[in-house]
GROMACS .gro file of C-alpha atoms in nm:
model
  219
    1MET     CA    1   0.563   3.705  30.044
    2SER     CA    2   0.689   4.068  30.070
    3GLN     CA    3   1.032   4.139  30.186
    4SER     CA    4   1.099   4.333  30.513
    5LEU     CA    5   1.279   4.660  30.495
    6GLU     CA    6   1.596   4.526  30.635
    7GLU     CA    7   1.586   4.229  30.345
    8LEU     CA    8   1.540   4.497  30.087
    9GLU     CA    9   1.821   4.714  30.228
   10GLN     CA   10   2.056   4.383  30.258
   11ALA     CA   11   1.958   4.280  29.877
   12ALA     CA   12   2.047   4.671  29.760
   13GLU     CA   13   2.368   4.664  29.958
   14ASP     CA   14   2.441   4.327  29.768
   15ARG     CA   15   2.365   4.486  29.426
   16TRP     CA   16   2.607   4.773  29.523
   17VAL     CA   17   2.873   4.535  29.599
   18ALA     CA   18   2.816   4.311  29.279
   19GLY     CA   19   2.827   4.649  29.053
   20TRP     CA   20   3.133   4.768  29.240
   21LEU     CA   21   3.324   4.439  29.166
   22GLU     CA   22   3.229   4.420  28.808
   23GLY     CA   23   3.247   4.808  28.736
   24PRO     CA   24   3.010   5.010  28.506
   25THR     CA   25   2.851   4.832  28.200
   26TRP     CA   26   2.653   5.088  28.022
   27THR     CA   27   2.898   5.399  27.936
   28ARG     CA   28   2.828   5.450  27.568
   29TYR     CA   29   2.516   5.525  27.388
   30ASP     CA   30   2.373   5.252  27.159
   31GLN     CA   31   2.166   5.536  26.993
   32LEU     CA   32   2.142   5.914  27.047
   33PRO     CA   33   1.915   5.968  27.367
   34ALA     CA   34   1.616   6.200  27.367
   35GLN     CA   35   1.735   6.568  27.325
   36ALA     CA   36   1.595   6.874  27.391
   37GLY     CA   37   1.288   6.942  27.139
   38ASP     CA   38   1.208   6.563  27.145
   39GLY     CA   39   0.898   6.408  27.339
   40ALA     CA   40   1.009   6.347  27.683
   41PRO     CA   41   0.964   5.929  27.778
   42ASP     CA   42   0.650   5.870  27.959
   43LEU     CA   43   0.689   5.595  28.160
   44GLU     CA   44   0.449   5.443  28.462
   45LEU     CA   45   0.641   5.401  28.776
   46PRO     CA   46   0.527   5.311  29.160
   47ASP     CA   47   0.541   5.594  29.415
   48THR     CA   48   0.651   5.536  29.776
   49ALA     CA   49   0.282   5.417  29.845
   50GLY     CA   50   0.325   5.142  29.577
   51SER     CA   51   0.047   5.341  29.358
   52ARG     CA   52   0.133   5.350  28.955
   53ARG     CA   53   0.206   5.707  28.824
   54ARG     CA   54   0.262   5.823  28.494
   55LEU     CA   55   0.536   6.085  28.438
   56SER     CA   56   0.304   6.264  28.220
   57GLU     CA   57   0.080   6.336  28.493
   58PHE     CA   58   0.352   6.585  28.644
   59TRP     CA   59   0.357   6.812  28.321
   60ALA     CA   60  -0.017   6.783  28.259
   61TYR     CA   61  -0.069   7.119  28.376
   62GLY     CA   62   0.251   7.291  28.387
   63PRO     CA   63   0.619   7.241  28.327
   64ALA     CA   64   0.796   6.926  28.499
   65LEU     CA   65   1.135   6.904  28.670
   66ILE     CA   66   1.231   6.552  28.681
   67ILE     CA   67   1.509   6.461  28.895
   68PHE     CA   68   1.700   6.128  28.847
   69MET     CA   69   1.878   6.064  29.169
   70ARG     CA   70   2.217   5.887  29.256
   71HIS     CA   71   2.194   5.612  29.523
   72PHE     CA   72   2.047   5.682  29.847
   73GLY     CA   73   2.408   5.638  30.003
   74CYS     CA   74   2.593   5.882  29.781
   75SER     CA   75   2.722   6.192  29.935
   76CYS     CA   76   2.644   6.391  29.626
   77LEU     CA   77   2.291   6.304  29.651
   78MET     CA   78   2.316   6.433  30.000
   79GLU     CA   79   2.479   6.764  29.873
   80ARG     CA   80   2.208   6.795  29.595
   81TRP     CA   81   1.916   6.780  29.862
   82GLU     CA   82   2.099   7.029  30.053
   83GLY     CA   83   2.107   7.293  29.775
   84LEU     CA   84   1.750   7.186  29.631
   85ARG     CA   85   1.578   7.205  29.953
   86ASP     CA   86   1.586   7.575  29.958
   87GLN     CA   87   1.512   7.596  29.596
   88LEU     CA   88   1.170   7.402  29.574
   89ASP     CA   89   0.967   7.704  29.670
   90THR     CA   90   1.127   7.899  29.400
   91TYR     CA   91   1.059   7.651  29.148
   92ALA     CA   92   0.713   7.612  29.247
   93GLU     CA   93   0.658   7.997  29.207
   94ALA     CA   94   0.806   7.975  28.866
   95GLY     CA   95   0.509   7.760  28.797
   96ALA     CA   96   0.700   7.397  28.792
   97THR     CA   97   0.618   7.075  28.938
   98VAL     CA   98   0.915   6.879  29.092
   99VAL     CA   99   0.921   6.499  29.076
  100ALA     CA  100   1.225   6.275  29.147
  101VAL     CA  101   1.308   5.928  29.051
  102CYS     CA  102   1.510   5.677  29.264
  103GLN     CA  103   1.657   5.341  29.244
  104ALA     CA  104   1.487   5.203  29.536
  105GLU     CA  105   1.183   4.995  29.589
  106PRO     CA  106   0.878   5.187  29.743
  107GLU     CA  107   0.933   5.069  30.071
  108ARG     CA  108   1.289   5.161  30.089
  109ALA     CA  109   1.187   5.490  29.923
  110ALA     CA  110   0.948   5.576  30.151
  111ASP     CA  111   1.165   5.516  30.444
  112VAL     CA  112   1.441   5.756  30.331
  113ALA     CA  113   1.176   6.015  30.206
  114THR     CA  114   1.031   6.056  30.543
  115ARG     CA  115   1.367   6.053  30.706
  116ARG     CA  116   1.502   6.339  30.501
  117GLY     CA  117   1.200   6.519  30.447
  118TYR     CA  118   1.174   6.488  30.101
  119ARG     CA  119   0.930   6.756  29.959
  120PHE     CA  120   0.841   6.617  29.624
  121PRO     CA  121   0.696   6.302  29.513
  122LEU     CA  122   0.954   6.013  29.462
  123LEU     CA  123   0.878   5.757  29.208
  124CYS     CA  124   1.068   5.391  29.219
  125ASP     CA  125   1.286   5.256  28.925
  126PRO     CA  126   1.467   4.965  29.088
  127GLN     CA  127   1.523   4.814  28.727
  128ARG     CA  128   1.640   5.145  28.617
  129GLU     CA  129   1.427   5.138  28.299
  130ALA     CA  130   1.336   5.516  28.318
  131TYR     CA  131   1.721   5.593  28.376
  132ARG     CA  132   1.816   5.429  28.054
  133ALA     CA  133   1.487   5.573  27.879
  134TYR     CA  134   1.606   5.915  27.953
  135GLY     CA  135   1.961   5.830  27.825
  136LEU     CA  136   2.144   5.838  28.184
  137LEU     CA  137   2.457   5.655  28.139
  138GLU     CA  138   2.667   5.486  28.398
  139GLY     CA  139   2.984   5.661  28.496
  140GLY     CA  140   3.323   5.537  28.507
  141ALA     CA  141   3.548   5.564  28.810
  142PRO     CA  142   3.700   5.900  28.716
  143GLN     CA  143   3.349   6.051  28.711
  144VAL     CA  144   3.203   5.869  29.020
  145LEU     CA  145   3.513   5.821  29.237
  146HIS     CA  146   3.747   6.102  29.106
  147ASP     CA  147   4.112   6.014  29.167
  148PHE     CA  148   4.027   5.722  29.389
  149PRO     CA  149   4.243   5.404  29.275
  150TRP     CA  150   3.952   5.154  29.189
  151ARG     CA  151   4.025   4.822  29.033
  152PRO     CA  152   3.767   4.554  28.939
  153GLY     CA  153   3.721   4.288  29.160
  154ASP     CA  154   3.854   4.472  29.462
  155ALA     CA  155   3.621   4.305  29.743
  156GLU     CA  156   3.854   4.405  30.018
  157THR     CA  157   3.823   4.767  29.961
  158ALA     CA  158   3.440   4.738  29.901
  159ARG     CA  159   3.418   4.578  30.240
  160THR     CA  160   3.670   4.793  30.436
  161MET     CA  161   3.629   5.126  30.284
  162PHE     CA  162   3.251   5.134  30.208
  163VAL     CA  163   3.046   4.854  30.314
  164GLU     CA  164   3.122   4.799  30.684
  165PRO     CA  165   3.199   5.155  30.783
  166ARG     CA  166   2.895   5.270  30.610
  167ARG     CA  167   2.616   5.040  30.697
  168GLY     CA  168   2.347   5.147  30.919
  169THR     CA  169   2.442   5.508  30.840
  170GLU     CA  170   2.282   5.760  30.591
  171ARG     CA  171   2.559   5.682  30.382
  172ALA     CA  172   2.502   5.301  30.353
  173VAL     CA  173   2.587   5.182  29.997
  174VAL     CA  174   2.293   5.049  29.784
  175ASP     CA  175   2.184   4.988  29.467
  176SER     CA  176   2.405   5.091  29.171
  177PRO     CA  177   2.749   5.270  29.230
  178TRP     CA  178   2.810   5.385  28.888
  179GLN     CA  179   2.455   5.518  28.773
  180LEU     CA  180   2.473   5.879  28.684
  181PRO     CA  181   2.205   6.128  28.762
  182GLY     CA  182   2.031   6.381  28.560
  183GLU     CA  183   1.742   6.656  28.574
  184PHE     CA  184   1.525   6.741  28.291
  185VAL     CA  185   1.249   7.012  28.245
  186VAL     CA  186   0.953   6.890  28.028
  187ALA     CA  187   0.684   7.148  27.879
  188THR     CA  188   0.332   7.072  27.883
  189ASP     CA  189   0.325   6.919  27.553
  190GLY     CA  190   0.552   6.649  27.672
  191ARG     CA  191   0.843   6.823  27.503
  192LEU     CA  192   1.189   6.823  27.664
  193VAL     CA  193   1.328   7.160  27.706
  194LEU     CA  194   1.633   7.090  27.940
  195THR     CA  195   1.827   6.773  27.919
  196HIS     CA  196   2.086   6.785  28.188
  197ARG     CA  197   2.279   6.464  28.193
  198TYR     CA  198   2.544   6.489  28.466
  199GLN     CA  199   2.903   6.413  28.342
  200TYR     CA  200   3.017   6.370  28.706
  201CYS     CA  201   2.851   6.301  29.051
  202GLU     CA  202   2.867   6.686  29.144
  203ASP     CA  203   2.765   6.824  28.820
  204PHE     CA  204   2.457   6.980  28.985
  205PRO     CA  205   2.254   7.222  28.739
  206PRO     CA  206   2.252   7.603  28.831
  207LYS     CA  207   1.934   7.731  28.970
  208THR     CA  208   1.909   7.998  28.679
  209VAL     CA  209   1.953   7.748  28.432
  210LEU     CA  210   1.656   7.558  28.541
  211LEU     CA  211   1.435   7.849  28.601
  212GLY     CA  212   1.544   7.968  28.252
  213ALA     CA  213   1.412   7.636  28.118
  214ILE     CA  214   1.090   7.662  28.322
  215ALA     CA  215   1.029   7.978  28.192
  216ALA     CA  216   1.109   7.862  27.831
  217ALA     CA  217   0.863   7.533  27.879
  218GLN     CA  218   0.581   7.814  27.940
  219ARG     CA  219   0.647   8.024  27.596
   0.00000   0.00000   0.00000
């Protein structure tokens, strides 16, 4: 029996709380992640309609810009979308296809994408398998919360400062509080041209860097 949107949102909030209480668990590489010049991991993920899509279809006819998102309630993701919104046409004119990967299930992802007006395909990775395949670590408290005094097991702060005030808003906490995002440019031969793994939440790549990588992917 499928879960309702409300049930999925509650489960996502519960995951956020559990992650907050425990703290980040994957902050170091067990082995080197894929680097520029390596083949891009080609996973199959569901889109917002539940259809299975391979990442390689997005770089089949030109470079792809793959954006791995923070959780939907993160203010840094909202800030990134505000900047990206006006840049999408520029990347399309440069020959790139933009696709994003999120941590939500298709139902939640579809709801957010419609409400926020995302103008790119959104793939769903609730197990964060693609995040790991692309070498995206979890950030520690300084990278995600900056100077906020986080402590493991601090349920009271989670409840009073994050969960209850944000519930039902665009900043409702869901999924992983620690997962860092990333942006990758892939050439039509499946070769990684740019691997921008965020070092902290607002580590947005400049438009000129992305355009340079898109141009390099076509040479």
